[in-house]
Structure formats: C-alpha cells, structure tokens
Backbone as a ProteinNet text record, in pm:
[ID]
protein_1_A
[PRIMARY]
XXXXXXXXXXXXXXXXXXXXXXXXXXXXXXXXXXXXXXXXXXXXXXXXXXXXXXXXXXXXXXXXXXXXXXXXXXXXXXXXXXXXXXXXXXXXXXXXX
[TERTIARY]
-2214.3	-2111.7	-2055.5	-2018.4	-2020.7	-1813.3	-1760.7	-1658	-1512.7	-1485.4	-1311.9	-1309.8	-1269.8	-1231.4	-1100.5	-1075.5	-956.1	-871.9	-813.9	-676.7	-680.3	-762	-768	-636.3	-520.9	-418	-481	-494.5	-499.2	-365	-293.4	-150.4	-280.1	-222.2	-279.7	-230.8	-87.4	-56.1	47.1	70.9	152	326.1	358.4	497.2	512	356.6	337.6	382.2	352.8	390	557.8	620.1	770.6	780.5	773.4	779.6	793.3	664.8	659.7	765.5	735.7	843.2	1022.4	1023.9	1178.4	1151.8	1088.3	1108.9	1103.1	1004.6	994.9	1052.4	1105	1274	1307	1385.6	1515.3	1611.2	1628.4	1733.7	1684.4	1549.1	1454.7	1507.2	1485.1	1460.4	1361.4	1319.4	1234.9	1247.8	1345.9	1383.4	1434.9	1404.2	1529.7	1517.4	1601.3	1678.8	1766.3	1733.3	1885.5	1956.6	2094.1	2194.4	2185.4	2053.1	2048.5	1926.8	2039.4	1889.8	1925.7	1799.5	1796.5	1728.1	1770.4	1672.3	1568.3	1490.3	1381.5	1426.6	1520	1660.2	1682.9	1742	1793.5	1724.5	1610.9	1556.1	1428.3	1411	1366.5	1399.6	1542	1651.7	1700.6	1716.5	1697.5	1597.8	1464.5	1370	1370.7	1352.8	1363.3	1439	1622.9	1734.2	1647.8	1622.5	1579.1	1488.9	1358.6	1269.2	1325.6	1408.8	1485.2	1584.9	1618	1646	1557.8	1438.5	1352.9	1285.1	1270.9	1244.5	1312.9	1371.1	1507.3	1579	1522.8	1572.4	1355.1	1301	1145	1018.5	1047.4	923.5	832.8	857.2	822.1	635.7	557.5	407.4	370.7	493.2	440.4	416.7	448.8	453.6	584.2	583	712.6	649.1	705	741.6	865.9	817.4	929.1	974.5	1075.9	1030	1185.8	1170.4	1260.8	1201.6	1272.1	1265.7	1231.7	1076.6	1073.8	1208.2	1209.9	1358	1294.6	1418.5	1433	1447.1	1519.2	1515.3	1345.6	1271.4	1113.3	1016.1	1058.8	1007.1	1085.8	1173.9	1228.4	1226.9	1174.9	1212.5	1008.6	913.4	807.4	807	876.3	828.8	949.9	1031.7	1078.5	1030.4	967.9	885.7	699	681.4	538.4	659.9	722.1	765.7	846.8	865.1	873.4	716.9	626	515.6	442.2	506.6	489.6	409.7	359	285.3	320.5	386.6	421	444.4	408.4	396.9	468.4	411.2	605.4	488.9	606.3	602.6	724	685.5	804.7	853.3	971.9	990.5	951.2	971.7	955.4	771.1	679	573.3	554.4	598.3	553.6	500.5	380.1	362.5	415.5
-54.9	-113	14.4	-47.8	30.9	120.6	189.8	276.9	210.4	177.6	143.7	264.6	237.7	403.4	444.2	573.5	646.1	598.1	576.8	433.3	394.6	290.6	134.7	168.4	71.8	125.5	18.8	15.2	-70.9	-56.3	-163.1	-151.4	-134.2	-24.7	-16.4	-179	-228.1	-321.3	-417.8	-549.3	-580.9	-556.7	-461.6	-402.7	-338.1	-207.8	-182.3	-138.3	-287.8	-295.1	-336.1	-332	-351.8	-241.4	-211.7	-20.3	20	63.5	91.8	64	-113.7	-65.3	-23.3	-43	-3.5	153.7	184.8	334.3	401.3	312.6	289.4	220.3	146.6	59.3	-13.4	90.1	-6.7	-52.1	-97.7	-182	-296.4	-300.1	-409.3	-507.8	-658.5	-762.9	-829.9	-888	-842.9	-1017.6	-1009.3	-1210.6	-1236.8	-1364	-1456.6	-1644.9	-1646.6	-1773.7	-1868.7	-1965.5	-1961.6	-1936.3	-1920	-1801.5	-1648.9	-1662.1	-1546.2	-1429.7	-1285	-1169.3	-1103.9	-1038.9	-914.2	-831.1	-652.8	-585.5	-563.7	-510.4	-459.9	-335.6	-264.6	-172.8	-270	-394.5	-479.1	-539.4	-610.9	-677.2	-617.7	-441.8	-396.5	-395.2	-332.9	-278.6	-370.1	-538.6	-670.7	-668.7	-615.9	-657.1	-549.4	-394.4	-349.6	-360.6	-442.4	-435.7	-511.6	-634.1	-722.3	-725.2	-654.6	-592.9	-471.6	-430.1	-322.6	-466.1	-536.8	-687.1	-724.3	-740.1	-798.3	-716.4	-583.5	-476.3	-496.3	-486.4	-446.7	-584	-694.8	-859	-866.8	-760	-799.3	-824.5	-856.9	-946.9	-849.4	-692.1	-611.1	-608.3	-627.8	-683.7	-797.9	-836.4	-988.7	-1051.3	-1248.4	-1303.2	-1337.8	-1407.6	-1481.3	-1577.3	-1721.3	-1793	-1827.7	-1884.8	-1857.6	-2024.5	-2139	-2218.6	-2235.3	-2262.4	-2249.6	-2352.9	-2410.6	-2464.2	-2325.7	-2340.5	-2290	-2234.6	-2101.3	-2060.8	-1909.6	-1840.3	-1678.1	-1635.9	-1733.6	-1646.4	-1647.8	-1785.8	-1796.9	-1617.6	-1543.1	-1501.9	-1327.2	-1365.7	-1234.7	-1210.9	-1333.3	-1303.6	-1300.3	-1305.1	-1323.5	-1171.2	-1155.5	-957.2	-907.8	-891.6	-886.6	-847.3	-1040	-1013	-860.6	-861.2	-782.9	-595	-584.3	-441.9	-439.6	-514.7	-517.6	-500.7	-547.8	-502.6	-603.5	-715.6	-925.5	-1008.6	-1067.9	-1167.9	-1278.8	-1317.7	-1406.6	-1517.1	-1696.6	-1775.8	-1876.7	-1894.3	-1923.9	-2139.5	-2231.9	-2350.9	-2409.9	-2523.8	-2569.1	-2705.8	-2750	-2829.8	-3012	-2959.4	-3052.4	-3116.1	-3038.8	-3090.1	-3111.3	-3137.1	-3157.6	-3332.6	-3299.9	-3447.9	-3620.7
110.2	130.6	350.7	380.1	470.1	478.4	436.3	418.2	518.9	518.3	643.6	736.4	845.9	900.1	796.7	876	823.5	830.2	971.2	970.1	980.1	881.5	816.7	707.1	739.1	552.4	492.1	351.8	287.7	171.8	161.7	41.8	-143.8	-225.6	-302.3	-367.7	-391.1	-468.4	-353.4	-371.9	-331.7	-280.3	-332	-326.9	-232	-193.1	-146.2	34.3	97.6	268.1	224.2	161.9	132.7	152.3	53	5.4	165.4	216.2	335.9	426.1	424.6	584	553.7	448.7	396	413.9	410.9	422.7	644.5	660	808	889.2	878.6	946.4	886	783.3	659	732.7	851.8	956.7	946.3	933.2	1043.4	979.6	991.8	944.9	885.7	674.6	640.3	596	581.2	510.8	613.7	651.5	696	656.4	662	597.3	609.7	686.4	741.2	786	739	761.4	688	614	518	579.8	669.6	684.4	584.8	533	459	589.4	547.1	575	517.2	551.8	462.9	374.5	363.9	276.4	152	210.6	107.1	46.7	127.9	14.5	-110.9	-30.5	-145.9	-251.2	-241.3	-359.6	-381.4	-351.2	-485.8	-520.7	-471.7	-552.3	-688.7	-651.5	-753.8	-874.6	-822.2	-912.8	-1027.5	-940.9	-1003	-1108.5	-1113.2	-1163.9	-1247.6	-1255.6	-1360	-1441.6	-1426.4	-1516.6	-1591.4	-1508.9	-1627.4	-1717.9	-1645.9	-1811.8	-1902.3	-1861.7	-2007.2	-2045.2	-1970.8	-2039.8	-2183	-2139	-2199.3	-2147.2	-2005.3	-1979.7	-1893.7	-1904.3	-1815.3	-1912.1	-1773.4	-1808.7	-1872.3	-1902.9	-1930.3	-1828.6	-1882	-1779.7	-1704.6	-1606.6	-1531	-1515.3	-1542.5	-1534.2	-1421.4	-1299.8	-1190.6	-1144.6	-1140.3	-1121.2	-1022.9	-892.5	-801.5	-669.5	-578.3	-464.6	-376	-258.9	-192.6	-59	-145.3	-41.8	-49.8	25.4	38.3	-131.7	-209.2	-355.9	-446.1	-386.6	-448.7	-424.9	-299.9	-217.4	-266.8	-354.3	-398.6	-508.1	-645.7	-804.9	-791.1	-701.5	-709.5	-678.1	-589.7	-633.2	-718.4	-740.1	-844.6	-951.2	-1036.6	-1118	-1113.7	-984.4	-975.3	-997.4	-989.4	-952.2	-1118	-1223.5	-1363	-1423.3	-1312.1	-1372.1	-1443.9	-1403.8	-1515.9	-1386.7	-1468.1	-1351.9	-1389.4	-1169.7	-1173.8	-1171.9	-1230.7	-1227.1	-1143.3	-1030.6	-968.8	-928.2	-1000	-952.2	-902.5	-816.6	-729.8	-740.6	-818.3	-898.2	-778.8	-656.4	-538.9	-558.4	-556.6	-611.1	-740.7	-835.6	-994.4	-981.3	-1052	-1069.3	-1072.9
[MASK]
+++++++++++++++++++++++++++++++++++++++++++++++++++++++++++++++++++++++++++++++++++++++++++++++++

C-alpha cells in the first residue's frame, strides 16, 4: 500500500476536525439550522459539555440511544456521545415503520 503524502491530514477521530476548526477559526460558522448559528468554538464547547454530562450520568464508554428528529440537536448529541467515549445510535422517529 502506498503511504499518503505528508501534507495530507487524516483525522484520527470524528471529533478531531471539529476541535481543529475550533482552534483555527473559532468564530467561523460551524452549525447553521434555521435561526440558530453556532461558531466552531461554541459548537465544540457544547459537544464537550454534553460529553462531560454523559460521563457523569454513567454513559461514558457505553452506548447512547438518541431519539431525535433531524436537527442541530442531533448533530450536537452524536458528537457529544462520542466525546464521552460512547457509541451513538441515532434514531429518527419520523422514519419509524
């Protein structure tokens, strides 16, 4: 297998691109949904805060079931679960049989 060139950046985790963007362009728009706009800094802070809360609730390293419609909240919740070290299983009630 041919190695990638050194200038190619590959994230090691799904959170790494968000954290990198929060460092490099903290005031840039990261999440826009309707009237809501979160900067990379605010989005990363919310993800980390949720991760800490989930760990406090005992979900760290486990599985978190997320039952939400497609929204900014589901995007934040999936990454928050991953920040807790949990596996996120997201279900949208609009798509149930």
